[in-house]
C-alpha cells in the first residue's frame, strides 16, 4: 500500500509538474527545462552557507526539512549560497538529478530564488502540509527583477489592521516578490503608530467614535474603534518583513489629511476662528498651519522616533490633496507668505515640504512624497516621489529628475471596484486584474525611465470597514489576483499577454492562493440562455453555484437548467475562499427607474441639491447633518410594484455622510407609514412588498455624522422577475 501511494504521488507530481514549471508568477527572465528529475525526500537536507541560516529557516517553514550548515559535502541537498557575481536581488536556481542549488546575489536574491522554488513545489507548501516525497523536473533558472522597487501601500488608518493581519499580508506579498510595504500610518481617520514623546497621538488619535474627539466616519459608529502599533509591534513587523525581503516605508500624511492630528492637538491648526464647523460641532479644518514653529518641533519628535523604528532609508511625509483654503484665511500664514515673498498660497505647501524634508534628512533619511509635493522645487534630490494622480504625474516627476514610484490610480488602486456590479470606489476607474497587467511604460522616454524606481499598487480602506463582517475578506478580494498582475509588471518591467497570464493563474496560481488562504476574486462564469435552457460554464476549474430568486440557499450547478424564467437565476463560482461576482442574463440585474420626488426636513445643499437625485445617477446633498427626528421622503409619481426597494443615505461606495442611525418606513397610500426596518450603514430595504409602494421615508434617530451634510441617493428599485 505504502509503495502504491508513493508511486501514485510520483505519477501525479510528474503529470502536473510539466505545467508548474512554466506557471511561475512573476515570469522569470530565463527558464530552461533540463532532463531528469530530483525527488525531495523527507531525509533531504537544506544546506546553507555561513550567514544564511535565516534563509534556510524561511524555506524550512514551508518545506519541513532538516537544516545544516555547509561543511564540504552537499550532494542530494537543497543548497543555499550567495554568489558575488550576481546583482543583489538576482538568483540562479538549478534543479538536477544531483540536487537543488539556489545562489543569490545576497540574502535578498536568495529569497527570490526560494520563492520561485516554492512555486515549483505542490501548492500545499503554502498551507504547511506539503506531502513528501515531491518530484521536481530538472531545470535551470536565471532571474532578476527589472525594478528595485516593487511595492504595495496599505491604508491601516481608515480601517484598522492589527499586527497579525499585517504580517499575514506581508507573507503573501513576499510570495509575489514584492519587496516594499508602504504603511499609511496617519490620516484623517486614525493615527496608527505609538509616538513615545507624544503618547496622545496614538492613544487618543488611534481611536474614533463614542468618547473620542475623533469623529467616526465610515462605520462602527457606536464603537470606540481603532488601534495602533506599539514600538514593539513595529519592530516585530519590520523584522518579519525583513526575513521576507520586504522593506517597510512608514508614512505620516501631512500637512493635509490631518483631521485626526488636529482633533487630538487642535493647536496645530491655523490661527483664526473656525468658520468651518460641522453642524454637529466638529471643527472640519484639517490642514496643519505652516507658520507655527511648534508644528515643526512636533514633527521633528515624530520623525526622530520613526527614523529609529524603521530601518528604511525613506520616511514618507505625505503631501497629497492639501487644501490651501485655511492658509488663505490664517493671518500667520499670510504674514509668512509676505516674509518669504510668496504670491500664491500653494507655495506654502512647498515651504512646508522643504522644512519637513530637512528634518527627515537631519535624521539620515530621504523623504517620500505624493506627487503634488513634487510640483514646486521644494524637494531635495534624494526624494522619492509617488505618482498616484495619473501617468502624466509620474512622468513629470521623473522629468524633474526625481526617483519615482509609478502607481497611477487607474491601474494600481486596488480599492477601485472590479466591475459595475461589484463594490468599492470608482473615482479612478473600474477594473479587474487585466488592467494592471496591461500597464506598460510606452509613454516614458529613456530619460524618464532612468528615474523610475519601480511600481506600486495600493489599498485605501474607506470602503473596507463596513465590510469587515463579510464571510470572506474583502481586502483579499480586492487585492488578488490584481497583486499577481502587479507582481508581473514590477518584476518584468512590463505586463504579459492576458490569455497567457490567465492560463498561469488558472493552471497553478489559483491553487497556490487557495493554499495561502487568500479569499481572492475569481472571474465570473459565462452564462447563456438558448432554446429555454440556461447554461453556465467556467474555464478555471472552480465550482459553479446558483441561487434562485425567492428560494433559500445556494445550489451546486451540475447540468443545464431548463426554465422559462432565466432572469430568476444568478450564478457564481467558488474555489476555496475565493469566489466570483454573480453572473446571469441581463434582466436578472436590471433596475426600475420610476419618477420620484425627494423632499426632506433638511433643506438642500445649494451646490448639490437633492432634487437632482431624481435624475438617477447623481449624488446630492442636504445643507447640514441629520438630527434626531429628521427625515428624507421619496414619493413616487406612480406607486411602484417591485421585489425589493432599497434606500441609502451616504455615498454609494461607502457609508459616509449618512444618517448614522434611524429606520425606514413605507407607505402604500402616501399618507400612512409603516416602519419596515432599521438603517444599517445608512440604508435599509424592503423585500417582496405585498402591494405597490407610493412613498418611502427614512427617519434619523441619532444626531450628527462627523460631516456637515447628508448625501442623498436615488432609491434602488428592483423589478419583480
Ligand atoms: C485618494 S491616494 C487619496 C486617499 C483616498 C484614496 C481613495 C492619495 C494620495 N489620496 O486619501 O483614500 O484616494 O481611493
XYZ file of C-alpha atoms and ligand atoms in Angstrom:
735
model
C 0.000 0.000 0.000
C 2.728 2.390 1.005
C 4.553 1.757 -2.242
C 1.434 2.262 -4.233
C 0.815 5.617 -2.572
C 4.369 6.646 -3.269
C 4.016 5.606 -6.845
C 0.698 7.411 -7.257
C 2.098 10.572 -5.716
C 5.065 10.402 -8.021
C 2.938 9.967 -11.111
C 0.628 12.791 -10.087
C 3.503 15.063 -9.278
C 5.073 14.273 -12.589
C 1.958 14.908 -14.631
C 1.236 18.244 -13.040
C 4.849 19.323 -12.941
C 5.123 19.780 -16.659
C 2.791 22.739 -16.366
C 4.055 24.027 -12.996
C 7.414 24.710 -14.404
C 6.116 27.343 -16.762
C 3.485 28.796 -14.452
C 5.760 30.926 -12.333
C 4.413 34.348 -11.351
C 6.165 36.673 -11.986
C 7.793 35.240 -15.107
C 11.478 34.508 -14.608
C 13.917 36.089 -17.019
C 15.288 32.772 -18.207
C 13.916 29.286 -17.683
C 15.414 26.179 -19.237
C 13.961 22.748 -18.803
C 16.593 20.066 -18.299
C 16.427 16.302 -18.471
C 15.667 14.259 -15.395
C 14.036 14.847 -12.077
C 15.027 15.438 -8.487
C 12.981 13.971 -5.691
C 12.789 15.780 -2.389
C 12.566 13.135 0.328
C 11.808 13.584 3.977
C 15.530 12.982 4.531
C 16.673 15.666 2.082
C 18.556 18.440 3.853
C 18.601 22.165 3.459
C 22.274 23.067 3.467
C 23.189 26.692 3.795
C 26.457 28.522 3.593
C 27.610 30.562 6.537
C 25.408 33.502 7.452
C 22.380 32.214 5.570
C 20.651 30.416 8.400
C 17.575 32.632 8.314
C 17.063 31.962 4.592
C 17.208 28.251 5.393
C 14.709 28.745 8.214
C 12.351 30.524 5.874
C 12.493 27.684 3.365
C 12.034 25.131 6.150
C 8.867 26.908 7.306
C 7.319 25.767 4.038
C 9.329 22.652 3.398
C 9.923 20.979 6.766
C 13.405 19.524 6.255
C 16.445 19.359 8.437
C 18.813 22.297 8.158
C 22.583 22.117 8.331
C 25.451 24.437 7.622
C 27.656 23.564 4.649
C 30.699 21.560 5.664
C 32.145 20.363 2.394
C 29.615 17.817 1.204
C 26.157 18.615 -0.077
C 25.213 16.044 -2.719
C 21.466 15.422 -2.784
C 20.698 18.520 -0.735
C 18.973 21.814 -1.342
C 21.930 24.150 -1.153
C 21.587 27.837 -0.395
C 24.502 30.134 -1.116
C 25.396 33.593 -2.316
C 27.367 34.459 -5.413
C 29.189 37.766 -5.536
C 28.961 37.891 -9.332
C 25.203 38.322 -9.191
C 23.417 41.586 -8.535
C 21.764 41.946 -5.156
C 18.307 40.619 -5.993
C 19.427 38.231 -8.709
C 19.436 34.447 -8.307
C 20.248 31.231 -10.102
C 18.106 28.201 -9.358
C 19.296 24.850 -10.532
C 17.462 21.568 -10.223
C 19.313 18.476 -11.376
C 19.346 14.797 -10.519
C 22.117 15.603 -8.038
C 20.195 18.159 -6.034
C 18.964 21.725 -5.911
C 21.103 24.808 -5.644
C 19.953 28.373 -5.193
C 22.551 31.107 -5.442
C 21.571 34.676 -4.669
C 23.439 37.918 -5.196
C 22.659 38.445 -1.490
C 20.123 37.148 1.008
C 17.578 39.171 -0.990
C 18.380 37.343 -4.208
C 18.330 34.068 -2.341
C 14.877 34.914 -1.033
C 13.659 35.470 -4.588
C 15.064 32.101 -5.581
C 13.368 30.406 -2.652
C 10.022 31.940 -3.661
C 10.486 30.519 -7.148
C 11.343 27.089 -5.749
C 8.146 27.180 -3.661
C 6.148 27.760 -6.835
C 7.767 24.673 -8.381
C 6.557 22.557 -5.461
C 2.999 21.341 -4.827
C 0.802 24.223 -3.704
C 0.493 22.637 -0.256
C 3.874 24.222 0.591
C 1.777 27.310 1.297
C -0.601 25.606 3.681
C 2.109 23.908 5.702
C 1.231 20.353 4.759
C 3.346 19.526 1.759
C 3.499 15.804 1.110
C 6.937 14.292 0.594
C 8.465 12.868 -1.486
C 7.967 15.582 -4.108
C 9.395 15.263 -7.543
C 10.740 18.235 -9.458
C 11.566 18.447 -13.137
C 15.195 19.435 -13.662
C 15.658 22.997 -14.822
C 17.936 25.981 -14.753
C 16.584 29.443 -13.950
C 18.413 32.766 -14.133
C 16.347 35.611 -12.861
C 16.478 39.171 -11.617
C 13.938 41.993 -11.258
C 13.598 44.845 -13.698
C 12.811 47.263 -10.851
C 14.384 47.525 -7.441
C 11.152 48.961 -6.003
C 8.163 46.637 -6.146
C 5.668 47.920 -3.659
C 2.291 47.826 -2.077
C 0.634 50.508 0.043
C -1.718 49.517 2.834
C -4.019 52.074 4.459
C -4.359 50.903 8.047
C -5.990 54.209 9.085
C -9.494 54.149 7.664
C -9.722 50.506 8.642
C -7.514 49.319 11.454
C -5.490 46.187 10.707
C -3.658 44.653 13.603
C -0.109 43.286 13.680
C -1.086 39.734 12.806
C -3.195 40.849 9.886
C -0.348 42.962 8.508
C 2.131 40.111 8.919
C -0.137 37.780 7.024
C -0.480 40.331 4.264
C 3.298 40.685 4.161
C 3.815 36.959 3.870
C 1.566 36.851 0.808
C 3.261 39.861 -0.767
C 6.585 38.079 -0.318
C 5.309 35.089 -2.284
C 4.809 37.548 -5.153
C 8.319 39.002 -4.865
C 7.002 42.383 -3.744
C 9.800 43.973 -1.736
C 8.360 47.181 -0.240
C 5.362 47.716 2.013
C 4.357 51.348 2.287
C 2.402 51.648 5.529
C -0.002 54.575 5.548
C 0.165 55.300 9.281
C -1.729 58.550 9.659
C -4.768 60.022 8.023
C -7.873 61.997 8.946
C -9.411 58.909 10.497
C -6.595 57.480 12.563
C -3.041 57.707 13.900
C -1.577 54.232 13.967
C 1.910 54.373 15.432
C 2.941 54.971 19.008
C 4.995 58.118 19.496
C 6.594 57.922 22.920
C 7.327 61.646 23.155
C 3.665 62.437 22.354
C 1.706 59.407 23.512
C -1.664 61.104 22.947
C -1.185 60.961 19.181
C -1.814 57.220 19.127
C -3.529 56.692 22.479
C -6.237 59.199 21.621
C -5.864 59.539 17.844
C -5.740 55.808 17.314
C -9.419 55.551 18.169
C -12.560 57.220 16.926
C -16.209 57.413 17.838
C -18.091 57.411 21.175
C -15.897 59.355 23.635
C -13.047 60.073 21.216
C -12.617 63.621 19.925
C -12.143 61.977 16.527
C -15.412 61.549 14.650
C -16.376 58.105 13.401
C -16.561 58.256 9.642
C -17.125 55.030 7.775
C -18.676 52.547 10.137
C -18.690 51.162 13.674
C -20.192 54.451 14.821
C -21.193 53.133 18.207
C -17.772 51.696 18.988
C -14.592 53.184 20.363
C -12.961 51.889 17.206
C -9.310 51.580 16.278
C -5.879 50.597 17.467
C -2.232 51.383 16.949
C 1.148 49.679 16.762
C 3.457 49.983 19.751
C 7.196 50.310 19.098
C 7.483 46.650 19.949
C 4.808 45.763 17.376
C 6.593 47.807 14.729
C 9.905 46.087 15.442
C 8.205 42.740 15.128
C 6.551 43.669 11.829
C 9.770 45.157 10.444
C 11.747 42.026 11.353
C 9.084 39.707 9.952
C 9.091 41.694 6.711
C 12.898 41.775 6.524
C 13.011 37.971 6.726
C 10.883 38.061 3.589
C 12.919 40.664 1.717
C 10.359 43.380 2.381
C 11.305 46.865 3.479
C 8.686 48.881 5.306
C 8.320 52.558 4.495
C 6.319 54.464 7.096
C 4.081 57.316 6.017
C 2.763 60.204 8.052
C 0.363 62.010 5.724
C 0.792 65.787 6.213
C 0.007 68.692 6.112
C -3.416 67.743 4.676
C -5.261 64.639 5.844
C -4.549 65.904 9.385
C -8.040 65.946 10.795
C -7.070 63.278 13.289
C -3.967 65.104 14.476
C -5.994 68.313 14.706
C -8.654 66.691 16.868
C -6.003 65.464 19.276
C -3.808 68.577 19.120
C -6.070 71.446 17.960
C -3.183 73.893 18.274
C -1.639 72.527 15.058
C -4.382 74.292 13.110
C -4.299 77.780 11.667
C -4.862 80.704 13.923
C -8.302 82.003 13.038
C -11.783 81.471 14.385
C -13.069 78.286 12.880
C -15.737 79.159 10.369
C -15.769 75.569 9.291
C -17.763 73.860 11.977
C -19.800 70.867 11.008
C -23.388 71.161 12.138
C -22.725 68.574 14.845
C -19.991 70.742 16.306
C -16.907 69.209 14.729
C -14.221 71.592 13.556
C -13.700 70.382 9.997
C -10.378 72.153 9.466
C -7.771 69.537 8.754
C -4.619 71.150 7.449
C -1.653 71.883 9.679
C -0.687 75.515 9.955
C 2.532 76.177 8.057
C 3.500 79.239 10.074
C 3.700 77.680 13.534
C 7.232 76.799 14.651
C 5.779 74.448 17.286
C 4.411 72.300 14.469
C 7.902 71.646 13.138
C 9.090 70.813 16.643
C 6.253 68.292 16.993
C 7.047 66.781 13.607
C 10.711 66.562 14.486
C 9.813 64.457 17.519
C 7.663 62.196 15.370
C 10.241 61.861 12.616
C 13.044 61.170 15.083
C 11.117 58.256 16.529
C 10.142 56.924 13.112
C 13.759 57.143 11.961
C 14.800 54.977 14.891
C 11.987 52.478 14.424
C 12.146 51.883 10.690
C 15.431 50.881 9.042
C 14.184 52.018 5.615
C 16.171 54.920 4.129
C 12.821 56.613 3.454
C 10.174 58.296 5.545
C 7.078 59.222 3.567
C 5.719 62.621 4.597
C 2.527 62.626 2.539
C 1.638 65.854 0.777
C -1.463 64.804 -1.162
C -4.746 66.654 -1.513
C -3.736 69.702 0.507
C -6.402 72.381 0.601
C -4.996 75.912 0.845
C -8.278 77.469 1.975
C -7.287 77.518 5.638
C -3.880 79.047 4.983
C -5.574 81.767 2.939
C -7.592 82.826 5.982
C -4.796 82.495 8.522
C -3.045 85.761 9.455
C 0.135 83.877 10.402
C 0.309 82.035 7.088
C -0.378 85.281 5.260
C 2.438 87.020 7.163
C 4.751 84.101 6.322
C 3.876 84.485 2.651
C 4.785 88.170 2.756
C 8.046 87.485 4.593
C 9.017 84.827 2.083
C 7.837 86.831 -0.912
C 5.294 84.230 -1.982
C 2.497 85.189 -4.315
C 0.311 82.079 -4.062
C -0.891 80.072 -1.089
C 0.197 76.904 -2.932
C 3.807 77.949 -2.306
C 3.156 77.425 1.391
C 2.995 73.708 0.702
C 6.464 73.915 -0.861
C 7.681 75.778 2.208
C 6.231 73.052 4.454
C 7.711 70.283 2.310
C 11.136 71.943 2.376
C 11.077 72.292 6.160
C 9.875 68.752 6.854
C 12.194 67.233 4.239
C 15.099 68.940 6.016
C 14.047 67.312 9.290
C 13.859 63.919 7.589
C 17.361 64.437 6.203
C 18.643 65.556 9.589
C 17.770 62.071 10.834
C 19.614 60.430 7.987
C 16.634 59.584 5.797
C 15.196 60.683 2.474
C 11.652 61.986 2.182
C 8.966 60.147 0.241
C 6.093 62.319 -1.001
C 2.885 62.092 -3.024
C 3.271 63.674 -6.440
C 1.609 67.002 -5.533
C 4.577 67.822 -3.302
C 6.919 67.492 -6.294
C 5.237 70.253 -8.287
C 7.285 73.117 -6.866
C 11.009 72.982 -6.285
C 10.907 72.055 -2.651
C 12.278 68.557 -2.781
C 15.847 67.506 -2.196
C 17.292 65.342 -4.974
C 17.253 62.198 -2.836
C 13.465 62.326 -2.502
C 11.225 59.523 -3.693
C 8.062 60.681 -5.448
C 4.921 58.544 -5.508
C 2.945 59.276 -8.672
C -0.686 58.454 -7.981
C -2.804 61.013 -9.812
C -2.029 59.966 -13.375
C 0.606 58.516 -15.661
C 1.494 62.092 -16.532
C 2.125 62.964 -12.881
C 4.643 60.092 -12.800
C 6.328 61.262 -15.978
C 6.523 64.842 -14.695
C 8.283 63.729 -11.528
C 10.831 61.668 -13.474
C 11.412 64.606 -15.829
C 12.361 66.672 -12.827
C 14.953 64.044 -12.035
C 13.202 62.567 -9.009
C 13.280 58.879 -8.325
C 9.672 57.932 -8.878
C 7.374 55.128 -7.836
C 4.767 54.636 -10.550
C 1.277 53.949 -9.164
C -1.404 55.772 -11.178
C -4.822 55.173 -9.643
C -6.498 53.968 -12.819
C -4.136 50.972 -12.960
C -2.972 50.377 -9.419
C -5.606 51.484 -6.890
C -6.992 48.179 -5.790
C -9.669 49.847 -3.684
C -11.423 50.506 -7.016
C -14.224 48.120 -7.796
C -13.660 45.401 -10.361
C -16.889 45.696 -12.323
C -20.051 47.797 -12.255
C -21.859 45.313 -10.080
C -19.096 44.940 -7.516
C -18.192 47.007 -4.507
C -15.502 49.591 -3.943
C -14.524 53.045 -5.168
C -14.651 54.050 -8.792
C -13.214 57.559 -8.944
C -10.071 56.419 -10.769
C -11.554 53.597 -12.861
C -13.441 50.318 -12.649
C -11.072 47.486 -13.473
C -10.041 43.906 -12.806
C -6.612 42.237 -12.972
C -6.364 42.738 -16.734
C -5.841 46.447 -16.257
C -2.678 46.452 -14.118
C -1.356 43.626 -16.284
C -1.736 45.869 -19.327
C 0.406 48.590 -17.816
C 3.380 49.497 -19.951
C 5.971 52.219 -19.986
C 5.488 53.046 -23.680
C 4.863 56.692 -22.923
C 8.058 57.091 -20.918
C 11.243 58.286 -22.613
C 14.559 56.564 -21.825
C 15.498 59.620 -19.833
C 12.311 59.324 -17.758
C 12.754 55.556 -17.365
C 16.139 56.143 -15.792
C 14.306 57.719 -12.857
C 11.610 55.094 -12.416
C 12.314 53.309 -9.134
C 9.537 50.840 -9.727
C 5.856 50.139 -9.460
C 3.424 50.058 -6.563
C -0.242 49.347 -6.003
C -2.369 50.426 -3.078
C -5.368 49.603 -0.993
C -7.088 52.566 0.648
C -9.504 51.269 3.205
C -12.503 53.621 3.473
C -14.754 51.028 1.867
C -13.379 48.139 3.934
C -14.527 48.823 7.494
C -18.223 48.377 6.729
C -17.413 45.041 5.067
C -15.316 43.503 7.821
C -18.054 41.118 8.822
C -18.394 39.540 5.377
C -17.816 35.803 5.300
C -14.787 36.435 3.079
C -12.040 39.003 3.465
C -12.847 41.978 1.234
C -9.212 43.148 1.464
C -8.070 39.984 -0.283
C -10.993 40.002 -2.715
C -9.935 43.471 -3.825
C -6.216 42.814 -3.977
C -5.870 39.334 -5.527
C -5.327 38.428 -8.305
C -4.616 42.109 -9.022
C -1.425 41.794 -6.949
C -0.381 38.894 -9.194
C -0.591 41.296 -12.133
C 1.296 43.960 -10.190
C 3.985 41.414 -9.435
C 4.404 40.584 -13.130
C 4.701 44.242 -14.161
C 7.005 45.204 -11.296
C 9.327 42.225 -11.722
C 9.434 42.028 -15.521
C 9.096 45.741 -16.268
C 6.115 45.015 -18.453
C 2.851 43.156 -18.329
C 2.042 39.953 -20.123
C -0.493 38.922 -22.678
C -3.709 38.327 -20.727
C -4.593 34.876 -22.041
C -1.145 33.519 -21.324
C -1.072 35.060 -17.840
C -4.615 33.897 -17.089
C -3.602 30.361 -18.049
C -0.839 30.503 -15.433
C -3.340 31.739 -12.865
C -5.857 29.031 -13.634
C -3.431 26.145 -14.035
C -1.341 26.765 -10.972
C -1.528 30.044 -9.188
C -5.170 29.855 -8.117
C -4.438 26.678 -6.194
C -1.387 28.319 -4.608
C -3.588 31.197 -3.466
C -6.166 28.782 -2.115
C -3.378 27.134 -0.116
C -2.211 30.565 1.079
C -5.742 31.050 2.396
C -6.377 34.060 0.175
C -10.032 34.944 -0.476
C -9.255 36.132 -3.989
C -11.623 37.175 -6.723
C -12.437 34.725 -9.478
C -13.635 35.848 -12.872
C -17.396 35.422 -13.326
C -18.772 32.361 -15.102
C -20.209 32.622 -18.610
C -23.982 32.283 -18.665
C -26.069 31.526 -21.744
C -29.771 31.178 -22.318
C -30.896 29.467 -25.513
C -33.960 27.465 -26.506
C -35.317 27.509 -22.977
C -32.090 26.185 -21.465
C -29.790 28.043 -19.154
C -26.122 27.015 -19.110
C -23.218 28.266 -17.064
C -19.580 27.496 -17.629
C -16.215 28.380 -16.249
C -12.729 27.704 -17.503
C -10.875 27.822 -14.212
C -11.838 24.534 -12.540
C -13.818 26.342 -9.854
C -17.277 25.115 -8.851
C -20.366 26.879 -10.122
C -23.256 27.599 -7.778
C -26.566 29.280 -8.365
C -29.347 30.927 -6.455
C -32.974 31.296 -7.493
C -34.905 34.408 -6.585
C -37.259 33.767 -3.746
C -35.631 30.475 -2.805
C -33.245 29.886 0.030
C -29.650 28.799 -0.331
C -27.063 28.200 -2.961
C -27.022 25.054 -5.085
C -24.219 23.366 -6.927
C -24.631 23.671 -10.675
C -24.135 20.288 -12.331
C -26.124 20.456 -15.569
C -28.034 22.853 -17.842
C -31.278 24.150 -16.378
C -34.488 24.140 -18.381
C -36.576 27.182 -17.414
C -38.865 29.856 -18.808
C -37.515 32.295 -16.235
C -33.747 32.621 -16.708
C -33.909 36.048 -15.043
C -34.513 34.371 -11.709
C -31.101 32.702 -11.708
C -27.765 34.114 -10.611
C -24.542 32.121 -10.907
C -21.207 32.460 -9.224
C -18.104 30.337 -8.831
C -16.128 29.311 -5.772
C -12.758 27.770 -5.077
C -11.502 27.580 -1.502
C -12.133 31.022 0.000
C -12.271 32.605 -3.453
C -15.443 33.491 -5.296
C -16.584 35.364 -8.363
C -19.168 38.094 -8.715
C -22.616 36.976 -9.864
C -23.496 36.494 -13.500
C -26.765 35.820 -15.267
C -28.979 37.111 -18.028
C -29.028 40.922 -18.186
C -32.584 41.175 -16.897
C -31.562 39.498 -13.644
C -29.617 42.623 -12.683
C -31.886 45.310 -14.115
C -33.393 48.151 -12.095
C -36.527 50.217 -12.449
C -36.322 53.989 -12.548
C -39.752 55.261 -11.598
C -40.294 59.008 -11.349
C -39.754 60.115 -7.780
C -39.822 63.327 -5.782
C -37.376 63.727 -2.930
C -38.117 66.013 -0.004
C -36.595 66.312 3.448
C -36.857 68.072 6.781
C -33.365 69.382 5.990
C -33.033 71.953 3.232
C -30.920 71.010 0.261
C -27.337 71.950 -0.446
C -27.083 74.832 -2.880
C -24.279 73.247 -4.834
C -25.612 69.704 -4.916
C -29.384 69.961 -4.412
C -31.070 66.662 -3.766
C -33.856 67.433 -6.139
C -31.231 66.338 -8.679
C -31.292 62.837 -7.266
C -34.418 62.388 -9.337
C -32.160 62.247 -12.360
C -30.928 58.816 -11.206
C -27.196 58.616 -11.071
C -26.148 61.830 -9.364
C -25.129 62.291 -5.795
C -26.850 65.086 -3.951
C -26.700 66.596 -0.501
C -28.555 68.256 2.315
C -27.362 71.549 3.750
C -26.493 70.141 7.177
C -26.032 66.871 9.012
C -29.014 64.933 10.312
C -30.554 65.435 13.761
C -32.812 63.166 15.736
C -36.206 63.307 14.020
C -35.005 64.445 10.590
C -36.374 62.575 7.587
C -35.944 62.120 3.868
C -39.061 61.261 1.897
C -39.192 59.620 -1.514
C -42.608 59.928 -3.172
C -43.205 58.048 -6.403
C -45.325 59.672 -9.079
C -46.991 56.305 -9.531
C -46.969 53.604 -6.860
C -44.293 51.043 -7.794
C -44.553 47.310 -7.796
C -41.202 45.729 -7.137
C -39.473 42.789 -5.492
C -37.160 44.984 -3.461
C -36.834 48.638 -2.685
C -33.674 49.936 -1.114
C -32.831 53.416 0.057
C -29.441 54.554 1.214
C -28.162 57.734 2.707
C -24.480 58.444 2.132
C -22.163 57.667 -0.733
C -22.722 54.659 -2.918
C -19.334 53.069 -2.275
C -19.070 53.612 1.447
C -21.297 54.594 4.333
C -20.054 58.157 4.691
C -22.301 61.237 5.110
C -25.204 59.075 6.237
C -27.890 59.075 8.878
C -25.813 57.197 11.431
C -28.904 55.566 12.883
C -32.584 55.505 12.089
C -35.255 53.492 10.393
C -37.172 53.093 7.157
C -40.904 53.426 6.661
C -43.055 52.686 3.640
C -46.458 53.938 2.640
C -48.830 52.346 0.187
C -51.209 55.299 0.053
C -48.791 58.186 0.564
C -50.425 59.035 3.914
C -49.939 56.317 6.491
C -46.446 54.933 7.054
C -45.324 51.604 8.465
C -41.905 51.010 9.919
C -40.166 48.206 7.982
C -36.532 48.155 9.073
C -33.594 49.726 10.851
C -30.861 51.601 8.985
C -27.628 49.687 8.644
C -24.654 51.584 7.242
C -27.117 54.364 6.402
C -29.502 52.248 4.360
C -32.397 49.831 4.559
C -34.621 47.835 2.229
C -37.968 46.151 1.975
C -38.165 42.798 0.221
C -41.205 41.394 -1.558
C -43.678 44.098 -0.555
C -47.245 42.822 -0.886
C -48.531 45.989 -2.530
C -47.300 48.813 -4.736
C -45.276 51.364 -2.796
C -46.233 55.010 -3.036
C -43.644 56.509 -0.701
C -40.635 55.652 1.448
C -39.294 57.644 4.349
C -36.007 57.311 6.203
C -36.037 58.776 9.675
C -32.925 59.799 11.598
C -32.630 58.889 15.282
C -29.070 59.960 16.013
C -27.728 63.469 15.567
C -24.520 64.046 13.658
C -22.339 62.045 11.300
C -18.961 63.810 11.572
C -19.666 65.906 8.485
C -21.834 68.873 7.678
C -24.229 67.278 5.238
C -26.002 64.051 4.365
C -25.654 62.533 0.912
C -28.950 61.656 -0.719
C -29.182 58.947 -3.342
C -31.934 57.917 -5.662
C -33.863 54.873 -4.416
C -32.887 51.487 -5.847
C -35.927 49.701 -7.215
C -35.652 46.065 -8.294
C -38.312 44.688 -10.635
C -40.457 41.653 -9.973
C -38.994 38.815 -12.009
C -7.044 59.424 -2.837
S -4.122 58.446 -2.940
C -6.296 59.601 -1.686
C -6.726 58.880 -0.463
C -8.000 58.142 -0.650
C -7.995 57.438 -1.987
C -9.180 56.571 -2.234
C -3.960 59.680 -2.159
C -2.618 60.134 -2.087
N -5.078 60.250 -1.631
O -6.830 59.772 0.609
O -8.123 57.237 0.373
O -7.931 58.402 -2.986
O -9.041 55.815 -3.385
